[in-house]
Amino acid sequence: MKDLFRIVGIIISIAVMLASCGGSDSTSSSGAAVTTFAGKAGSSGSADGTGTAALFNSPSAITTDGTNLYVTDSGNNTIRKIVIATGAVAIFSGSASGDSGSTDGTGTTALFNRPSGITTDGTNLYVADSGNHTIRKIVISTGEVTTLSGTAGSPGSADGTGTGALFNNPLGVASDVNDVYVTDSGNNTIRKIVIATGAVTTLAGTAGSSGSIDGTGTAALFNNPADIAYDGTNLYVADSGNHTIRKIVIATGEVTTLAGTAGSFGSANGTGAAALFNNPLGIATDRTNLYIADSGNNTIRKIVIATGVVTTFAGKAGSSGSADGTGTAALFNNPVGVATVGAVLYVGDTGNNTIRKIN
């Protein structure tokens, strides 16, 4: 009998030890800490300043050169610069009074019209100037703005060079050293621009045809593709109208669905088609994971590229707000833009007029 009690005691000890390990595991994966980096929730404006003293008006996409963040402040028709080390915000390009237009120029003499997507190759910024149906180029060192492709005020789908090419409400941009890739949302296509020449071609999708078909080049169909990210080999697209994340092999133009189910929106975590999204608008990558601004769910989702496993990184599905906190305790309001800087993620929390930081 003593031996029996001794064995039972050992089993109980092991069970307690395992439960303790499980509890520790759960705590370590409780979520990422969200804070407000710049802007003031509930207050829109165009004021420069540091941290919450700065004001934004519908900030959307974000990119970084490693030292600064560059934000498309869409409602102000400007590009804002944030010094990462200090949180100091200033207008980098576009009219300080919020005037819209298509004028090329330097700094505040240049005009934009609802700038949406933004990316960098380390030397230049590239902006999807959505309201102008153009792609703009900004030299970071000088602030000089030129029109790389498209004709302001003329929507269309024509391939061509420079102003000979036409776009229709371009929303997202991604860049490698040689090319810029554009989610041409109104055309339901992915376009490619050779930076050196301004030559524009259609990489995937068919202008005027929406759908969710996987395939190669123009055989693939998209539905209101919103944003795009590049991992060195492939492109990843937030296909907002389909509530999916698509993958494009650049070398072949082959398009597949990495996560989500076309036509089905929701907030379920899972692998591949078992995961559900609701109007995903922003996408960024650290080349191991994708981070999605799942706008309709007011959450930031994480996808492991190698496996397609989707989890909720921050925010609570179905709950909008501006609360800082950890994991699901943090609240967002229509997040649109995401950018990674090392292990830190920055979010354009559009409905709150703020830039949030997750680490």
mmCIF file of N, CA, C and O in Angstrom, residues 116-179:
data_model
loop_
_atom_site.group_PDB
_atom_site.id
_atom_site.type_symbol
_atom_site.label_atom_id
_atom_site.label_comp_id
_atom_site.label_asym_id
_atom_site.label_seq_id
_atom_site.Cartn_x
_atom_site.Cartn_y
_atom_site.Cartn_z
ATOM 1 N N SER A 116 -1.675 56.803 -50.886
ATOM 2 C CA SER A 116 -2.069 55.598 -50.152
ATOM 3 C C SER A 116 -0.865 54.739 -49.781
ATOM 4 O O SER A 116 -0.449 54.708 -48.636
ATOM 5 N N GLY A 117 -0.294 54.014 -50.760
ATOM 6 C CA GLY A 117 0.818 53.124 -50.468
ATOM 7 C C GLY A 117 2.154 53.836 -50.526
ATOM 8 O O GLY A 117 2.313 54.846 -51.216
ATOM 9 N N ILE A 118 3.140 53.297 -49.798
ATOM 10 C CA ILE A 118 4.483 53.867 -49.828
ATOM 11 C C ILE A 118 5.512 52.766 -49.574
ATOM 12 O O ILE A 118 5.264 51.838 -48.795
ATOM 13 N N THR A 119 6.646 52.841 -50.273
ATOM 14 C CA THR A 119 7.736 51.898 -50.076
ATOM 15 C C THR A 119 9.042 52.622 -50.347
ATOM 16 O O THR A 119 9.047 53.763 -50.808
ATOM 17 N N THR A 120 10.149 51.957 -50.047
ATOM 18 C CA THR A 120 11.459 52.558 -50.304
ATOM 19 C C THR A 120 12.450 51.515 -50.774
ATOM 20 O O THR A 120 12.344 50.335 -50.419
ATOM 21 N N ASP A 121 13.420 51.966 -51.583
ATOM 22 C CA ASP A 121 14.545 51.112 -51.962
ATOM 23 C C ASP A 121 15.796 51.522 -51.192
ATOM 24 O O ASP A 121 16.895 51.079 -51.502
ATOM 25 N N GLY A 122 15.609 52.372 -50.198
ATOM 26 C CA GLY A 122 16.723 52.841 -49.374
ATOM 27 C C GLY A 122 17.236 54.198 -49.805
ATOM 28 O O GLY A 122 17.809 54.934 -49.012
ATOM 29 N N THR A 123 17.017 54.550 -51.059
ATOM 30 C CA THR A 123 17.456 55.841 -51.595
ATOM 31 C C THR A 123 16.266 56.735 -51.921
ATOM 32 O O THR A 123 16.295 57.946 -51.674
ATOM 33 N N ASN A 124 15.233 56.118 -52.447
ATOM 34 C CA ASN A 124 14.032 56.840 -52.853
ATOM 35 C C ASN A 124 12.798 56.276 -52.163
ATOM 36 O O ASN A 124 12.786 55.122 -51.727
ATOM 37 N N LEU A 125 11.766 57.101 -52.088
ATOM 38 C CA LEU A 125 10.446 56.642 -51.706
ATOM 39 C C LEU A 125 9.597 56.537 -52.973
ATOM 40 O O LEU A 125 9.766 57.325 -53.908
ATOM 41 N N TYR A 126 8.691 55.571 -52.985
ATOM 42 C CA TYR A 126 7.737 55.432 -54.086
ATOM 43 C C TYR A 126 6.341 55.457 -53.477
ATOM 44 O O TYR A 126 6.071 54.729 -52.514
ATOM 45 N N VAL A 127 5.478 56.294 -54.028
ATOM 46 C CA VAL A 127 4.160 56.537 -53.446
ATOM 47 C C VAL A 127 3.072 56.208 -54.456
ATOM 48 O O VAL A 127 3.123 56.659 -55.612
ATOM 49 N N ALA A 128 2.089 55.418 -54.016
ATOM 50 C CA ALA A 128 0.890 55.213 -54.822
ATOM 51 C C ALA A 128 -0.018 56.415 -54.567
ATOM 52 O O ALA A 128 -0.686 56.489 -53.536
ATOM 53 N N ASP A 129 0.003 57.347 -55.500
ATOM 54 C CA ASP A 129 -0.770 58.588 -55.359
ATOM 55 C C ASP A 129 -2.159 58.313 -55.919
ATOM 56 O O ASP A 129 -2.479 58.642 -57.068
ATOM 57 N N SER A 130 -2.964 57.707 -55.072
ATOM 58 C CA SER A 130 -4.197 57.063 -55.501
ATOM 59 C C SER A 130 -5.158 57.995 -56.236
ATOM 60 O O SER A 130 -5.701 57.648 -57.287
ATOM 61 N N GLY A 131 -5.397 59.180 -55.676
ATOM 62 C CA GLY A 131 -6.337 60.109 -56.289
ATOM 63 C C GLY A 131 -5.878 60.667 -57.615
ATOM 64 O O GLY A 131 -6.693 61.120 -58.424
ATOM 65 N N ASN A 132 -4.570 60.640 -57.856
ATOM 66 C CA ASN A 132 -4.018 61.092 -59.143
ATOM 67 C C ASN A 132 -3.838 59.957 -60.134
ATOM 68 O O ASN A 132 -3.509 60.202 -61.299
ATOM 69 N N HIS A 133 -3.993 58.705 -59.671
ATOM 70 C CA HIS A 133 -3.783 57.519 -60.518
ATOM 71 C C HIS A 133 -2.337 57.456 -61.024
ATOM 72 O O HIS A 133 -2.074 57.053 -62.166
ATOM 73 N N THR A 134 -1.406 57.851 -60.164
ATOM 74 C CA THR A 134 0.013 57.876 -60.549
ATOM 75 C C THR A 134 0.887 57.243 -59.471
ATOM 76 O O THR A 134 0.462 57.051 -58.332
ATOM 77 N N ILE A 135 2.130 56.943 -59.875
ATOM 78 C CA ILE A 135 3.161 56.502 -58.940
ATOM 79 C C ILE A 135 4.216 57.606 -58.899
ATOM 80 O O ILE A 135 4.785 57.976 -59.927
ATOM 81 N N ARG A 136 4.450 58.132 -57.696
ATOM 82 C CA ARG A 136 5.385 59.236 -57.534
ATOM 83 C C ARG A 136 6.696 58.734 -56.918
ATOM 84 O O ARG A 136 6.713 57.760 -56.162
ATOM 85 N N LYS A 137 7.775 59.406 -57.225
ATOM 86 C CA LYS A 137 9.096 59.088 -56.689
ATOM 87 C C LYS A 137 9.607 60.277 -55.885
ATOM 88 O O LYS A 137 9.517 61.423 -56.330
ATOM 89 N N ILE A 138 10.136 60.012 -54.678
ATOM 90 C CA ILE A 138 10.706 61.066 -53.839
ATOM 91 C C ILE A 138 12.145 60.688 -53.500
ATOM 92 O O ILE A 138 12.401 59.615 -52.939
ATOM 93 N N VAL A 139 13.079 61.545 -53.852
ATOM 94 C CA VAL A 139 14.480 61.331 -53.469
ATOM 95 C C VAL A 139 14.602 61.701 -51.990
ATOM 96 O O VAL A 139 14.365 62.849 -51.612
ATOM 97 N N ILE A 140 14.954 60.737 -51.151
ATOM 98 C CA ILE A 140 14.970 60.968 -49.706
ATOM 99 C C ILE A 140 15.941 62.079 -49.317
ATOM 100 O O ILE A 140 15.632 62.928 -48.482
ATOM 101 N N SER A 141 17.108 62.120 -49.937
ATOM 102 C CA SER A 141 18.145 63.086 -49.533
ATOM 103 C C SER A 141 17.782 64.529 -49.853
ATOM 104 O O SER A 141 18.248 65.458 -49.179
ATOM 105 N N THR A 142 16.921 64.744 -50.861
ATOM 106 C CA THR A 142 16.599 66.110 -51.281
ATOM 107 C C THR A 142 15.125 66.471 -51.131
ATOM 108 O O THR A 142 14.770 67.652 -51.133
ATOM 109 N N GLY A 143 14.247 65.449 -51.051
ATOM 110 C CA GLY A 143 12.812 65.712 -51.003
ATOM 111 C C GLY A 143 12.206 66.009 -52.357
ATOM 112 O O GLY A 143 11.030 66.378 -52.456
ATOM 113 N N GLU A 144 12.984 65.808 -53.430
ATOM 114 C CA GLU A 144 12.484 66.094 -54.778
ATOM 115 C C GLU A 144 11.443 65.056 -55.193
ATOM 116 O O GLU A 144 11.682 63.852 -55.131
ATOM 117 N N VAL A 145 10.285 65.526 -55.658
ATOM 118 C CA VAL A 145 9.182 64.659 -56.066
ATOM 119 C C VAL A 145 9.001 64.731 -57.577
ATOM 120 O O VAL A 145 8.913 65.823 -58.154
ATOM 121 N N THR A 146 8.957 63.569 -58.214
ATOM 122 C CA THR A 146 8.646 63.483 -59.646
ATOM 123 C C THR A 146 7.590 62.404 -59.851
ATOM 124 O O THR A 146 7.340 61.580 -58.965
ATOM 125 N N THR A 147 6.965 62.407 -61.014
ATOM 126 C CA THR A 147 5.997 61.376 -61.369
ATOM 127 C C THR A 147 6.709 60.292 -62.161
ATOM 128 O O THR A 147 7.237 60.553 -63.238
ATOM 129 N N LEU A 148 6.742 59.084 -61.585
ATOM 130 C CA LEU A 148 7.449 57.976 -62.231
ATOM 131 C C LEU A 148 6.618 57.368 -63.356
ATOM 132 O O LEU A 148 7.135 57.104 -64.440
ATOM 133 N N SER A 149 5.335 57.157 -63.105
ATOM 134 C CA SER A 149 4.462 56.528 -64.105
ATOM 135 C C SER A 149 3.022 56.959 -63.896
ATOM 136 O O SER A 149 2.600 57.267 -62.777
ATOM 137 N N GLY A 150 2.272 56.940 -64.982
ATOM 138 C CA GLY A 150 0.868 57.304 -64.929
ATOM 139 C C GLY A 150 0.650 58.760 -65.291
ATOM 140 O O GLY A 150 1.591 59.559 -65.295
ATOM 141 N N THR A 151 -0.592 59.097 -65.605
ATOM 142 C CA THR A 151 -0.965 60.466 -65.952
ATOM 143 C C THR A 151 -2.030 60.951 -64.983
ATOM 144 O O THR A 151 -3.099 60.338 -64.854
ATOM 145 N N ALA A 152 -1.718 62.033 -64.265
ATOM 146 C CA ALA A 152 -2.648 62.566 -63.268
ATOM 147 C C ALA A 152 -3.993 62.890 -63.902
ATOM 148 O O ALA A 152 -4.066 63.533 -64.948
ATOM 149 N N GLY A 153 -5.062 62.407 -63.253
ATOM 150 C CA GLY A 153 -6.407 62.694 -63.731
ATOM 151 C C GLY A 153 -6.898 61.777 -64.821
ATOM 152 O O GLY A 153 -8.029 61.936 -65.291
ATOM 153 N N SER A 154 -6.066 60.821 -65.250
ATOM 154 C CA SER A 154 -6.454 59.904 -66.332
ATOM 155 C C SER A 154 -6.379 58.453 -65.865
ATOM 156 O O SER A 154 -5.330 57.813 -65.956
ATOM 157 N N PRO A 155 -7.474 57.911 -65.348
ATOM 158 C CA PRO A 155 -7.462 56.492 -64.973
ATOM 159 C C PRO A 155 -7.523 55.599 -66.198
ATOM 160 O O PRO A 155 -8.113 55.966 -67.225
ATOM 161 N N GLY A 156 -6.905 54.430 -66.107
ATOM 162 C CA GLY A 156 -6.926 53.475 -67.202
ATOM 163 C C GLY A 156 -6.095 52.270 -66.858
ATOM 164 O O GLY A 156 -5.650 52.112 -65.709
ATOM 165 N N SER A 157 -5.842 51.418 -67.827
ATOM 166 C CA SER A 157 -5.095 50.186 -67.575
ATOM 167 C C SER A 157 -3.978 49.952 -68.582
ATOM 168 O O SER A 157 -3.396 48.867 -68.626
ATOM 169 N N ALA A 158 -3.663 50.974 -69.379
ATOM 170 C CA ALA A 158 -2.674 50.798 -70.448
ATOM 171 C C ALA A 158 -1.272 50.559 -69.907
ATOM 172 O O ALA A 158 -0.815 51.253 -68.997
ATOM 173 N N ASP A 159 -0.576 49.568 -70.460
ATOM 174 C CA ASP A 159 0.854 49.416 -70.227
ATOM 175 C C ASP A 159 1.584 50.423 -71.105
ATOM 176 O O ASP A 159 1.075 50.858 -72.143
ATOM 177 N N GLY A 160 2.799 50.798 -70.700
ATOM 178 C CA GLY A 160 3.551 51.788 -71.454
ATOM 179 C C GLY A 160 4.679 52.326 -70.612
ATOM 180 O O GLY A 160 5.004 51.769 -69.553
ATOM 181 N N THR A 161 5.260 53.411 -71.036
ATOM 182 C CA THR A 161 6.402 54.004 -70.322
ATOM 183 C C THR A 161 6.037 55.386 -69.798
ATOM 184 O O THR A 161 5.479 56.212 -70.526
ATOM 185 N N GLY A 162 6.350 55.611 -68.516
ATOM 186 C CA GLY A 162 6.108 56.918 -67.910
ATOM 187 C C GLY A 162 4.647 57.309 -67.978
ATOM 188 O O GLY A 162 3.757 56.559 -67.564
ATOM 189 N N THR A 163 4.376 58.499 -68.525
ATOM 190 C CA THR A 163 2.994 58.974 -68.621
ATOM 191 C C THR A 163 2.185 58.209 -69.664
ATOM 192 O O THR A 163 0.970 58.387 -69.752
ATOM 193 N N GLY A 164 2.842 57.351 -70.455
ATOM 194 C CA GLY A 164 2.134 56.519 -71.422
ATOM 195 C C GLY A 164 1.399 55.361 -70.770
ATOM 196 O O GLY A 164 0.522 54.754 -71.377
ATOM 197 N N ALA A 165 1.749 55.061 -69.506
ATOM 198 C CA ALA A 165 1.054 54.007 -68.761
ATOM 199 C C ALA A 165 -0.091 54.627 -67.971
ATOM 200 O O ALA A 165 -0.018 55.785 -67.555
ATOM 201 N N LEU A 166 -1.148 53.853 -67.753
ATOM 202 C CA LEU A 166 -2.282 54.340 -66.976
ATOM 203 C C LEU A 166 -2.612 53.375 -65.837
ATOM 204 O O LEU A 166 -2.522 52.153 -65.993
ATOM 205 N N PHE A 167 -3.003 53.952 -64.694
ATOM 206 C CA PHE A 167 -3.412 53.195 -63.511
ATOM 207 C C PHE A 167 -4.826 53.614 -63.124
ATOM 208 O O PHE A 167 -5.312 54.665 -63.548
ATOM 209 N N ASN A 168 -5.445 52.788 -62.277
ATOM 210 C CA ASN A 168 -6.783 53.107 -61.788
ATOM 211 C C ASN A 168 -6.833 52.863 -60.287
ATOM 212 O O ASN A 168 -6.956 51.735 -59.836
ATOM 213 N N ASN A 169 -6.700 53.948 -59.528
ATOM 214 C CA ASN A 169 -6.730 53.883 -58.072
ATOM 215 C C ASN A 169 -5.674 52.926 -57.507
ATOM 216 O O ASN A 169 -6.002 51.982 -56.783
ATOM 217 N N PRO A 170 -4.405 53.137 -57.815
ATOM 218 C CA PRO A 170 -3.360 52.287 -57.239
ATOM 219 C C PRO A 170 -3.296 52.500 -55.725
ATOM 220 O O PRO A 170 -3.345 53.638 -55.253
ATOM 221 N N LEU A 171 -3.197 51.407 -54.976
ATOM 222 C CA LEU A 171 -3.247 51.509 -53.513
ATOM 223 C C LEU A 171 -1.954 51.119 -52.817
ATOM 224 O O LEU A 171 -1.577 51.733 -51.819
ATOM 225 N N GLY A 172 -1.290 50.060 -53.293
ATOM 226 C CA GLY A 172 -0.114 49.562 -52.592
ATOM 227 C C GLY A 172 1.107 49.511 -53.477
ATOM 228 O O GLY A 172 0.989 49.358 -54.700
ATOM 229 N N VAL A 173 2.296 49.643 -52.879
ATOM 230 C CA VAL A 173 3.549 49.540 -53.615
ATOM 231 C C VAL A 173 4.582 48.763 -52.802
ATOM 232 O O VAL A 173 4.590 48.812 -51.573
ATOM 233 N N ALA A 174 5.434 48.031 -53.507
ATOM 234 C CA ALA A 174 6.579 47.332 -52.914
ATOM 235 C C ALA A 174 7.735 47.472 -53.881
ATOM 236 O O ALA A 174 7.533 47.624 -55.091
ATOM 237 N N SER A 175 8.956 47.422 -53.371
ATOM 238 C CA SER A 175 10.109 47.682 -54.233
ATOM 239 C C SER A 175 11.254 46.717 -53.965
ATOM 240 O O SER A 175 11.478 46.302 -52.824
ATOM 241 N N ASP A 176 11.955 46.342 -55.036
ATOM 242 C CA ASP A 176 13.279 45.758 -54.896
ATOM 243 C C ASP A 176 14.254 46.785 -55.468
ATOM 244 O O ASP A 176 13.906 47.958 -55.635
ATOM 245 N N VAL A 177 15.450 46.407 -55.754
ATOM 246 C CA VAL A 177 16.444 47.375 -56.228
ATOM 247 C C VAL A 177 16.080 47.924 -57.605
ATOM 248 O O VAL A 177 16.329 49.089 -57.913
ATOM 249 N N ASN A 178 15.463 47.105 -58.425
ATOM 250 C CA ASN A 178 15.242 47.474 -59.826
ATOM 251 C C ASN A 178 13.808 47.852 -60.183
ATOM 252 O O ASN A 178 13.591 48.590 -61.147
ATOM 253 N N ASP A 179 12.846 47.329 -59.445
ATOM 254 C CA ASP A 179 11.457 47.447 -59.865
ATOM 255 C C ASP A 179 10.550 47.901 -58.725
ATOM 256 O O ASP A 179 10.861 47.702 -57.549
#
